[in-house]
PDB file of C-alpha atoms and ligand atoms in Angstrom:
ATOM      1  CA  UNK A  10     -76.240 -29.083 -27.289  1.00 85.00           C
ATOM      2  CA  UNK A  11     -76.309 -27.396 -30.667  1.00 90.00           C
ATOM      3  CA  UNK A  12     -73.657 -26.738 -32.326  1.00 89.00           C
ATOM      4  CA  UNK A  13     -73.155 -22.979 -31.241  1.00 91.00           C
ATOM      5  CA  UNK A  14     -73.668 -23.954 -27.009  1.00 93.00           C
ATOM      6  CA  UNK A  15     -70.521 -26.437 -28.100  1.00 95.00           C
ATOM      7  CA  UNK A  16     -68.708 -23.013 -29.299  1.00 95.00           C
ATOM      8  CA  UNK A  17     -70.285 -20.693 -25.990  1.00 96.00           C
ATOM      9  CA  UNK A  18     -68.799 -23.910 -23.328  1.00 97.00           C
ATOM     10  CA  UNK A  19     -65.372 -24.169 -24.756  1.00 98.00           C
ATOM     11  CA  UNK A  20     -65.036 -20.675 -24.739  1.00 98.00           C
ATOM     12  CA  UNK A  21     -65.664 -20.286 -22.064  1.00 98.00           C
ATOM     13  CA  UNK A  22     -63.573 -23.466 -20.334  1.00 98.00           C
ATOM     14  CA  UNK A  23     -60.487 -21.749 -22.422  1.00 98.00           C
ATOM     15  CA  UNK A  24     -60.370 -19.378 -19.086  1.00 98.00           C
ATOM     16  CA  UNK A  25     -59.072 -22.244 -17.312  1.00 98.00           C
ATOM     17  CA  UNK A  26     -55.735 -21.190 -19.128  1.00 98.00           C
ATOM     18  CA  UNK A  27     -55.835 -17.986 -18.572  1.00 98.00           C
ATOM     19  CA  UNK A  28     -53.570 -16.505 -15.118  1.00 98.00           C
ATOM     20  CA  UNK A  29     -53.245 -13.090 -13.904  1.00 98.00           C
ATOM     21  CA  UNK A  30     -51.325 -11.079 -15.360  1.00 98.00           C
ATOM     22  CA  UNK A  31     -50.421 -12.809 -18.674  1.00 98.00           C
ATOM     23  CA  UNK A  32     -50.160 -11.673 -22.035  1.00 98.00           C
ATOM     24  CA  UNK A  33     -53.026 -13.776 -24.666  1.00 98.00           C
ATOM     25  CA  UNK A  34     -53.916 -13.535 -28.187  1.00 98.00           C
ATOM     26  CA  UNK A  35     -57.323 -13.772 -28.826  1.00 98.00           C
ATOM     27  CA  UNK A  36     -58.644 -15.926 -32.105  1.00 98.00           C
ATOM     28  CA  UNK A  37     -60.857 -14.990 -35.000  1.00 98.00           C
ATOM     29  CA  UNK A  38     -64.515 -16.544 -35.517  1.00 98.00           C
ATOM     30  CA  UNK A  39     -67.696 -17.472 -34.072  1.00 97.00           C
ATOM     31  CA  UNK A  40     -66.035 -20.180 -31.601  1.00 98.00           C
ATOM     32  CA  UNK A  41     -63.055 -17.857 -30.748  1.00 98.00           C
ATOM     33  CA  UNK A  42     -65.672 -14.966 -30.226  1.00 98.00           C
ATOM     34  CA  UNK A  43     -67.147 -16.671 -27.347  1.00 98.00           C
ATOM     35  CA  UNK A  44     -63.543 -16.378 -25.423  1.00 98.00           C
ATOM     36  CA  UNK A  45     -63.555 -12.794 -26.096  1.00 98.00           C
ATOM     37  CA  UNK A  46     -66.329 -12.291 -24.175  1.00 98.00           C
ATOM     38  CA  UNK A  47     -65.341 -14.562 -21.509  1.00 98.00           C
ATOM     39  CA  UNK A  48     -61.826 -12.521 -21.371  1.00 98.00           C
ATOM     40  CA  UNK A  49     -64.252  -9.235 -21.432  1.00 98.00           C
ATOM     41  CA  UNK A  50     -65.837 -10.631 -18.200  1.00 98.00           C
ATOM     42  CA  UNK A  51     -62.752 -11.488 -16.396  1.00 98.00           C
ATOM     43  CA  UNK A  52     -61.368  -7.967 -17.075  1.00 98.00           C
ATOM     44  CA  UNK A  53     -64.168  -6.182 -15.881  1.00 98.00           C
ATOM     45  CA  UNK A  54     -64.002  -8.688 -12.869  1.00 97.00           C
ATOM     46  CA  UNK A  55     -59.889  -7.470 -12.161  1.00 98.00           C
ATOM     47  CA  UNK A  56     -58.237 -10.204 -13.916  1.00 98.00           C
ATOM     48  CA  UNK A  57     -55.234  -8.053 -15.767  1.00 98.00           C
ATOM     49  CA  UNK A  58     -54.693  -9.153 -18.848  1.00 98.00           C
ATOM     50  CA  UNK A  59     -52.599  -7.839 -21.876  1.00 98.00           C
ATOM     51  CA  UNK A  60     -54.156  -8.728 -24.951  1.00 98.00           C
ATOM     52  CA  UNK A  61     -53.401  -8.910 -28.748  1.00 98.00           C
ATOM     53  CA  UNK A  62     -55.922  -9.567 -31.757  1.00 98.00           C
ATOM     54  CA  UNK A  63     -55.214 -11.962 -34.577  1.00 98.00           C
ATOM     55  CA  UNK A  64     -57.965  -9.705 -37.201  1.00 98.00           C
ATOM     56  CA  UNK A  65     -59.303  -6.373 -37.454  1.00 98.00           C
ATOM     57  CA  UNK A  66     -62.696  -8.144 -36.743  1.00 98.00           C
ATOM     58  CA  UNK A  67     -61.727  -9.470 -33.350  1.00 98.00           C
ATOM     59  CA  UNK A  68     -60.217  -6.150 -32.682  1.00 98.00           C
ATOM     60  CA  UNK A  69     -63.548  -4.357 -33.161  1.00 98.00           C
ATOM     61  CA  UNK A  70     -65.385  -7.279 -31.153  1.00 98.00           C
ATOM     62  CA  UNK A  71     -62.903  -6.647 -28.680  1.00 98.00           C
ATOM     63  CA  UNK A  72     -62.595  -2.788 -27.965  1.00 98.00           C
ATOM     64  CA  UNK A  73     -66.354  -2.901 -28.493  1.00 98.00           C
ATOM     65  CA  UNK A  74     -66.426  -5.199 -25.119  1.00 98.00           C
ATOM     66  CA  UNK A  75     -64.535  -2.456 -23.649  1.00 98.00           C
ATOM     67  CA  UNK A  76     -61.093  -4.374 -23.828  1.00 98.00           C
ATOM     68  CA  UNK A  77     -57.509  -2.476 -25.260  1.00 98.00           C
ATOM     69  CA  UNK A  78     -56.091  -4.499 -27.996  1.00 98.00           C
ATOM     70  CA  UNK A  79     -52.053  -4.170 -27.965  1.00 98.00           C
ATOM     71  CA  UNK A  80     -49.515  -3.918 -30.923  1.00 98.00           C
ATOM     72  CA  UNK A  81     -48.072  -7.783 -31.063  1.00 98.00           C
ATOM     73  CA  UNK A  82     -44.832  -5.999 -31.736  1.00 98.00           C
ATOM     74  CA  UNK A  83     -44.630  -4.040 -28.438  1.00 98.00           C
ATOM     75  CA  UNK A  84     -45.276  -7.299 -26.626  1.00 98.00           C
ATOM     76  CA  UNK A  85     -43.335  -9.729 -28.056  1.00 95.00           C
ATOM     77  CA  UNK A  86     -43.736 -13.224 -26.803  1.00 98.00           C
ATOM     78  CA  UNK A  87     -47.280 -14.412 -25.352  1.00 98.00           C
ATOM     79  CA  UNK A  88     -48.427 -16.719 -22.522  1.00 98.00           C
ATOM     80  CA  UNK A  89     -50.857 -18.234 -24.714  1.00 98.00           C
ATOM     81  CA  UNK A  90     -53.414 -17.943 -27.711  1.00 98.00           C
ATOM     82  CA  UNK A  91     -57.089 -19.348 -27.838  1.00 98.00           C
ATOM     83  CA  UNK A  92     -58.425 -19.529 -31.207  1.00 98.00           C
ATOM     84  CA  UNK A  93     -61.063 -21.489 -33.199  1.00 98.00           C
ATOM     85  CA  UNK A  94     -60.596 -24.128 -36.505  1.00 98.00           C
ATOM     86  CA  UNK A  95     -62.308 -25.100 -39.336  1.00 98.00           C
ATOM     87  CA  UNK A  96     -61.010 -29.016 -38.853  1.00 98.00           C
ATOM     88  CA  UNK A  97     -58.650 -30.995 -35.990  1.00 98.00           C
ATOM     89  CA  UNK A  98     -57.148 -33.587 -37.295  1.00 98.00           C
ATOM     90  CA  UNK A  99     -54.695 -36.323 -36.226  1.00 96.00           C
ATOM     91  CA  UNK A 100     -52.248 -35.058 -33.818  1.00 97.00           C
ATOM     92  CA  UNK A 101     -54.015 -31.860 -33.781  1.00 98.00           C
ATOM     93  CA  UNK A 102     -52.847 -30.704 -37.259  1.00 98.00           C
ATOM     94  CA  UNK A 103     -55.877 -27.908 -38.356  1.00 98.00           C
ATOM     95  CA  UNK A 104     -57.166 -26.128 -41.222  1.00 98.00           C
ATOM     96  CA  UNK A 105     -57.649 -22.348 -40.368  1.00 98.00           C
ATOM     97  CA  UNK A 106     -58.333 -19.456 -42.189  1.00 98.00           C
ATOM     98  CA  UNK A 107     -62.227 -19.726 -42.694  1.00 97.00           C
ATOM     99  CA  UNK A 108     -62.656 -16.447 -41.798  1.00 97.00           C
ATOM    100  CA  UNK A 109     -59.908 -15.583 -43.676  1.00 97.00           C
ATOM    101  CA  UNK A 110     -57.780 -14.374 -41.187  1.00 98.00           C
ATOM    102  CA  UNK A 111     -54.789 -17.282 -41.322  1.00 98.00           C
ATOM    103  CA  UNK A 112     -51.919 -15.075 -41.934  1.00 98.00           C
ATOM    104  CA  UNK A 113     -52.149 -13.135 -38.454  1.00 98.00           C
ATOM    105  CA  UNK A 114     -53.437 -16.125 -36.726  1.00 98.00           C
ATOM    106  CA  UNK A 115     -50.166 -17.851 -37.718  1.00 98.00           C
ATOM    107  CA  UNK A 116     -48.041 -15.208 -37.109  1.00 98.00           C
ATOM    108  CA  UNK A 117     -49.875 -14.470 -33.527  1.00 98.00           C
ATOM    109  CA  UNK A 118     -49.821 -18.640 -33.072  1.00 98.00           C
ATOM    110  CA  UNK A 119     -46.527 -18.833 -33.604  1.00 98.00           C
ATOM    111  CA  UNK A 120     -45.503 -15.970 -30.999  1.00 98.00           C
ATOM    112  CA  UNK A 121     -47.512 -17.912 -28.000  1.00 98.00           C
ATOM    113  CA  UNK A 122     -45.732 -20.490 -25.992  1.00 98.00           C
ATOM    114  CA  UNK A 123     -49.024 -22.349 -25.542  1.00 98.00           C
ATOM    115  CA  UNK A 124     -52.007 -22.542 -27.926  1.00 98.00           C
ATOM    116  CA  UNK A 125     -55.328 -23.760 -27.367  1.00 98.00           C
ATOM    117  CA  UNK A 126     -57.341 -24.516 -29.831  1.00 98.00           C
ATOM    118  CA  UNK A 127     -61.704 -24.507 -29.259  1.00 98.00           C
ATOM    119  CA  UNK A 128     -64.424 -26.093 -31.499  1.00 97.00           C
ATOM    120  CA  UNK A 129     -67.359 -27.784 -31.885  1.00 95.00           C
ATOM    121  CA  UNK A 130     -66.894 -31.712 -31.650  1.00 92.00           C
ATOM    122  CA  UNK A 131     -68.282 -31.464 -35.516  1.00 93.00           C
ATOM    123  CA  UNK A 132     -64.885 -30.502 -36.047  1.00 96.00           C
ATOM    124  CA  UNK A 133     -62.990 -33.183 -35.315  1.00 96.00           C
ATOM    125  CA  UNK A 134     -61.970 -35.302 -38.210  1.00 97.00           C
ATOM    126  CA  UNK A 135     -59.693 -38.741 -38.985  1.00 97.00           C
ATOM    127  CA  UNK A 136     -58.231 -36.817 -42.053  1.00 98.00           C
ATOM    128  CA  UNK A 137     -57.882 -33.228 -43.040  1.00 98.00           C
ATOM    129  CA  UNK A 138     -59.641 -31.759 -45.846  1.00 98.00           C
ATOM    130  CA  UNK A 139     -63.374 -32.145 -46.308  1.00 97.00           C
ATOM    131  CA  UNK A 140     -63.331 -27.930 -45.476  1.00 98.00           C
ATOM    132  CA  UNK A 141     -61.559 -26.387 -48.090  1.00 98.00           C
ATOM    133  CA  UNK A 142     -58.116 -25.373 -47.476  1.00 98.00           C
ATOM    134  CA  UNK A 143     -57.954 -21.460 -47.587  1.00 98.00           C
ATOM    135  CA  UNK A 144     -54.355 -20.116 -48.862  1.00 98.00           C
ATOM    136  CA  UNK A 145     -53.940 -16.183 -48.785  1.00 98.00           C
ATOM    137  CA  UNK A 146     -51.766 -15.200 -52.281  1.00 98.00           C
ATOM    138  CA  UNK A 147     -50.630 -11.980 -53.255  1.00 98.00           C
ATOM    139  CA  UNK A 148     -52.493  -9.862 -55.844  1.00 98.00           C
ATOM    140  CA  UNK A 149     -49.945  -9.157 -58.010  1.00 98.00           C
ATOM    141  CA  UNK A 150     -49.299 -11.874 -60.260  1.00 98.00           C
ATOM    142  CA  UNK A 151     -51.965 -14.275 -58.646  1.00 98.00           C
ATOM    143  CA  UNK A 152     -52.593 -16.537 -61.660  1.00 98.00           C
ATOM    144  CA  UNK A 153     -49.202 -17.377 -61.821  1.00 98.00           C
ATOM    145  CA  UNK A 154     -49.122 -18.110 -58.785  1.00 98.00           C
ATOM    146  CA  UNK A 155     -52.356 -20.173 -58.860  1.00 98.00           C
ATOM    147  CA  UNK A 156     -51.020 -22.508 -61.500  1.00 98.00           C
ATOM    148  CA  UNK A 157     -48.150 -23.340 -59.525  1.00 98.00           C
ATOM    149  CA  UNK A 158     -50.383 -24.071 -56.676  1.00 98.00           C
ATOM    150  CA  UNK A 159     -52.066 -26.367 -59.021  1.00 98.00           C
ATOM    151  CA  UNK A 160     -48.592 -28.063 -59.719  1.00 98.00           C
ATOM    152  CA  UNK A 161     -48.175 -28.873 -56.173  1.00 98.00           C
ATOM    153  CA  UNK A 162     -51.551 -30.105 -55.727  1.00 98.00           C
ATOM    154  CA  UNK A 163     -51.264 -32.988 -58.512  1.00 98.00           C
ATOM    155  CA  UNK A 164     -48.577 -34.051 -56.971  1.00 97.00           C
ATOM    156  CA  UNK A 165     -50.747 -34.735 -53.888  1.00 97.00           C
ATOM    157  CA  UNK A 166     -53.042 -36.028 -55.742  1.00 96.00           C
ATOM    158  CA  UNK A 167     -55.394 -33.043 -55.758  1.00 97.00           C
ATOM    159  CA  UNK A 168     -56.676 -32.841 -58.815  1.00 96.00           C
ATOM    160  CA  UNK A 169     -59.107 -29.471 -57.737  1.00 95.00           C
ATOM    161  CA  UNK A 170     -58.990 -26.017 -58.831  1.00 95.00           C
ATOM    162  CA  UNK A 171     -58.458 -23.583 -56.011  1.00 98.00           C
ATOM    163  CA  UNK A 172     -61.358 -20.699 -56.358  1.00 98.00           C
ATOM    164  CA  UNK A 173     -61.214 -17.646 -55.534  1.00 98.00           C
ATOM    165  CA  UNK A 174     -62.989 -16.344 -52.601  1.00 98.00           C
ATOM    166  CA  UNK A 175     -65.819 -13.511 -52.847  1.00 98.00           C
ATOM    167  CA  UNK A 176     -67.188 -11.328 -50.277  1.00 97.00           C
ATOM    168  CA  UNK A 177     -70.825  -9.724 -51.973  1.00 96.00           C
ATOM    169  CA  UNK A 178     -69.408 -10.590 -55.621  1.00 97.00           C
ATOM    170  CA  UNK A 179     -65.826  -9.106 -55.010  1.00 98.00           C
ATOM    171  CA  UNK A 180     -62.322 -10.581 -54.360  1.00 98.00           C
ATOM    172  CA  UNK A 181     -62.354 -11.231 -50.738  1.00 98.00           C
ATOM    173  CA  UNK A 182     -59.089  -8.956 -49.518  1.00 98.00           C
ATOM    174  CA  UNK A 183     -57.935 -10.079 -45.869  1.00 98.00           C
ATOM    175  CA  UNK A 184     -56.518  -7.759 -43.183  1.00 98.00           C
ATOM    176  CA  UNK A 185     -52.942  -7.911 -44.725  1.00 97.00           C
ATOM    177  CA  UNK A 186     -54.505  -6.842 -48.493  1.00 98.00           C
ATOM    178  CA  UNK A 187     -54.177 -10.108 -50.246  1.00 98.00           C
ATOM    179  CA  UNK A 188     -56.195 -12.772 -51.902  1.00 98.00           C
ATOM    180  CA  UNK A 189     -57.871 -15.844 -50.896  1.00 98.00           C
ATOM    181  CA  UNK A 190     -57.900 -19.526 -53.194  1.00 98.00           C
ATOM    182  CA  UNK A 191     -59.863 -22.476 -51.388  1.00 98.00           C
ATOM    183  CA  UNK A 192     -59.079 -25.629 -52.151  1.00 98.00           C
ATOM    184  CA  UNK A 193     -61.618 -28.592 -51.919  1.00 98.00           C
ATOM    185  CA  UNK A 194     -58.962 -31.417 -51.461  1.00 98.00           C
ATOM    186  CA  UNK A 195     -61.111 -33.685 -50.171  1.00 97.00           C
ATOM    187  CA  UNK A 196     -57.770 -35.697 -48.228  1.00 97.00           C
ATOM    188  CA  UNK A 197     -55.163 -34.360 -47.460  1.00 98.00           C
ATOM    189  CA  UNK A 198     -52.980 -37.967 -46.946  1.00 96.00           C
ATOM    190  CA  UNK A 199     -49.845 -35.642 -46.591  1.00 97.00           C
ATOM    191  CA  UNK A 200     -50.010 -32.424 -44.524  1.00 98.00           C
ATOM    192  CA  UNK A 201     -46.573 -31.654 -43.369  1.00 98.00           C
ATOM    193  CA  UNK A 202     -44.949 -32.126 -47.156  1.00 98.00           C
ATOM    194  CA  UNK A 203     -48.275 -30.194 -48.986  1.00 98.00           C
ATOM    195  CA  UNK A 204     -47.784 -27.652 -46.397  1.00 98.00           C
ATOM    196  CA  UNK A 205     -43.859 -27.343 -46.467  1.00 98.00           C
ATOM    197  CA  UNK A 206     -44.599 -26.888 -50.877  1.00 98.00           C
ATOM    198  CA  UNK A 207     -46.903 -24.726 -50.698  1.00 98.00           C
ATOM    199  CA  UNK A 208     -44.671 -22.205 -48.600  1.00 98.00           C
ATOM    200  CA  UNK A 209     -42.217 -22.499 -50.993  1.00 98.00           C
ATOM    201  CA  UNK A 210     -43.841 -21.117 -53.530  1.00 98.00           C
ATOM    202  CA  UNK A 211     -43.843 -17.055 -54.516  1.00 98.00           C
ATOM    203  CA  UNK A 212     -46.853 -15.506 -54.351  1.00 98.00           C
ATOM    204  CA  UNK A 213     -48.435 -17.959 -51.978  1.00 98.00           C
ATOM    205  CA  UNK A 214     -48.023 -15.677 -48.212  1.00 98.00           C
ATOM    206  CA  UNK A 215     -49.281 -18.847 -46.327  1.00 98.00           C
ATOM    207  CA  UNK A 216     -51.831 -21.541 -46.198  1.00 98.00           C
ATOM    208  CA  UNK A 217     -54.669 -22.986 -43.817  1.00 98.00           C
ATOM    209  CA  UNK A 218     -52.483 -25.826 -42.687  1.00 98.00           C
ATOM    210  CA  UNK A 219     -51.322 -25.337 -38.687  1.00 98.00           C
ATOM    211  CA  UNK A 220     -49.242 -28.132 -37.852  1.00 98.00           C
ATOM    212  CA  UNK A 221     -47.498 -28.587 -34.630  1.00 97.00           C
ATOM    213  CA  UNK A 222     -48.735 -25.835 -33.193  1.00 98.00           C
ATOM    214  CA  UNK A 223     -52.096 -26.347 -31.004  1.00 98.00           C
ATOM    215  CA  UNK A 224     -51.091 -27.770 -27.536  1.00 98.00           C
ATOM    216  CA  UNK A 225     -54.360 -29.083 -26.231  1.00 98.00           C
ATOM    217  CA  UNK A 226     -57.917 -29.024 -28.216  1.00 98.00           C
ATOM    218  CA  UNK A 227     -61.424 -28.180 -26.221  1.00 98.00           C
ATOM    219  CA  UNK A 228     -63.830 -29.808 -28.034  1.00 97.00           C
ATOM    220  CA  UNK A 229     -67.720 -28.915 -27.141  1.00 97.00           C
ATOM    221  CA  UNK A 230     -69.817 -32.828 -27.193  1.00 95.00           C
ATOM    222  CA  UNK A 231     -73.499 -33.130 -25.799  1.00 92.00           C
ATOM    223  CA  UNK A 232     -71.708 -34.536 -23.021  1.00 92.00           C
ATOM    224  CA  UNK A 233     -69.506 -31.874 -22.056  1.00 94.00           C
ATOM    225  CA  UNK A 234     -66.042 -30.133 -22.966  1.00 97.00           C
ATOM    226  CA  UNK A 235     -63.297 -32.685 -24.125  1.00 97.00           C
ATOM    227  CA  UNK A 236     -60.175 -31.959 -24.097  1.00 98.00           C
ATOM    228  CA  UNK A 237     -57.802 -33.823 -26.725  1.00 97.00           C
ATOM    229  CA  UNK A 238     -54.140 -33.584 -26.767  1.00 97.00           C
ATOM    230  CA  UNK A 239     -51.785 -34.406 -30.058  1.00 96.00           C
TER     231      UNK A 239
HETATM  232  C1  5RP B 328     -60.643 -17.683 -39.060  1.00 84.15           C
HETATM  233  C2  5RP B 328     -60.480 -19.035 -38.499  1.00 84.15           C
HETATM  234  C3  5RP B 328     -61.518 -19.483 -37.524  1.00 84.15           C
HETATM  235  O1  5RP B 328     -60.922 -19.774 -36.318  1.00 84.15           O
HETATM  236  C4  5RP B 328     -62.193 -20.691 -38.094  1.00 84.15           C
HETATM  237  O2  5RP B 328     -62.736 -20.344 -39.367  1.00 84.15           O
HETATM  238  C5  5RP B 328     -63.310 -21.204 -37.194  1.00 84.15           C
HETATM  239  O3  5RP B 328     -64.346 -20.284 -37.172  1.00 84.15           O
HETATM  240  P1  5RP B 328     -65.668 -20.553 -36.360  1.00 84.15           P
HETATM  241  O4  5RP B 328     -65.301 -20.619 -34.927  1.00 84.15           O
HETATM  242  O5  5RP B 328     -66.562 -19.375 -36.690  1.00 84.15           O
HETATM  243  O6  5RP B 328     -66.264 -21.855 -36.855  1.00 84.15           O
HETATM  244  O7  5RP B 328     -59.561 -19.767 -38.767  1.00 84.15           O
HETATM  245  O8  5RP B 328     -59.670 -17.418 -40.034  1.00 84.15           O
END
C-alpha cells in the first residue's frame, strides 16, 4: 500500500469509534482528511453526528462535503477527536502541527474524552524528532521570544535554530494569527520537561509536542490497520 491508501484505511477504520449521536472533532491534514469524508458518508447515510473543526481548512473540507461545523464553545465536551501526526512516538507522545494548525488541535484534543490518533506506519518512530517540531509564537516581539526558545533548547541539547515558516515567501500566519518556528531537533531524549519549558515561556502560544493525550493509534502497514496503544 502506498503511503496515502495507509492514510484512506485508517480513516476510514477511525469510524469504528464513532456512535450515534455523539459529538467528534475532526483533525487537520491529508490523513485526518480521509475521516472527514468517511464522517461525510455516514451523515448522508443517517448517522447524527455533531461535529467541530480543529482549522479553517478542515472547516471548508467539511461544509464543502455538505457537513455543519459547530462552535466548540456551544458544545463543550466531545465524545472523541480523530486527527492525524507528523510522528508517534513511545507511549504515543506526537509531534503535530505540520499543517500548522497545533493550537486548535490542542485545544479541540484536550476537550475530547477519547482521541484517536491515524497515520501512515512511516510515522511511527523509537524517538521523537526527526520532523521538525512546529511551535506557534506570537508576532509581537517574536525574536525575543525566539532567543529564549533557543535557551531552552541548549539545555536539551538542541543546538538548532528554529526557522521561520513561509507560505509562497511570506510568514506563514495560522488560523489564530500567529507565527510558526520549526525546530530540527533531531532527538528529542526529553519530551515531557522540553515541552513543560517551552510553555513557560511568553510569546511561545504552544508547541508540536502532544503528550498524554492520544488514546489508541491506527497505524496504516501493507498488512493492514494496526492499532497501538501507549
Ligand atoms: C496539522 C497536523 C496534521 O495532523 C499532521 O501534520 C499530519 O498531516 P498529514 O496527515 O497530512 O500527514 O498536525 O497541524
Amino acid at each position: 500500500m502506498t503511503a496515502d491508501e495507509q492514510k484512506q484505511a485508517v480513516g476510514e477504520a477511525a469510524l469504528q469509534y464513532v456512535k450515534d449521536g455523539m459529538k467528534v472533532g475532526l483533525g487537520t491534514g491529508s490523513t485526518a482528511a480521509w475521516f472527514v469524508h468517511a464522517i461525510a458518508r455516514e451523515v448522508k447515510a443517517g448517522k447524527r453526528l455533531t461535529l467541530v473543526s480543529t482549522s479553517v481548512q478542515t472547516t471548508q473540507l467539511a461544509e464543502s462535503l455538505g457537513l455543519t461545523i459547530r462552535d466548540i464553545n456551544d458544545i463543550g465536551q466531545l465524545d472523541l477527536c480523530v486527527d492525524g501526526a507528523d510522528e508517534i512516538g513511545e507511549g504515543l507522545a506526537l509531534i503535530k502541527g505540520g499543517g500548522g494548525a497545533l493550537l486548535r488541535e490542542k485545544l479541540i484534543w484536550e476537550q475530547a474524552k477519547t482521541c484517536v490518533v491515524i497515520a501512515d506506519a512511516g510515522k511511527h518512530v523509537a524517538t521523537l524528532g526527526k520532523f521538525p517540531l512546529p511551535i506557534e509564537v506570537e508576532p509581537f516581539a517574536f525574536k525575543g521570544t525566539v532567543n529564549r526558545i533557543c535557551d531552552v533548547l541548549l539545555e536539551y541539547d538542541i543546538e538548532k535554530v528554529p526557522v521561520q515558516r513561509k507560505r509562497d515567501g511570506q510568514p506563514f500566519i495560522t488560523d489564530g494569527g500567529n507565527l510558526i518556528f520549526d525546530v530540527a531537533c533531531g532527538a528529542i531524549h526529553d519530551p515531557a520537561g522540553l515541552a513543560h519549558e517551552l510553555k513557560s515561556l511568553t510569546g511561545v502560544v504552544d508547541h508540536g509536542l502532544f503528550l498524554d493525550l492520544a488514546e489508541v493509534a491506527l497505524l496504516g502497514t501493507d498488512t493492514g490497520v494496526r492499532t497501538v496503544y501507549p
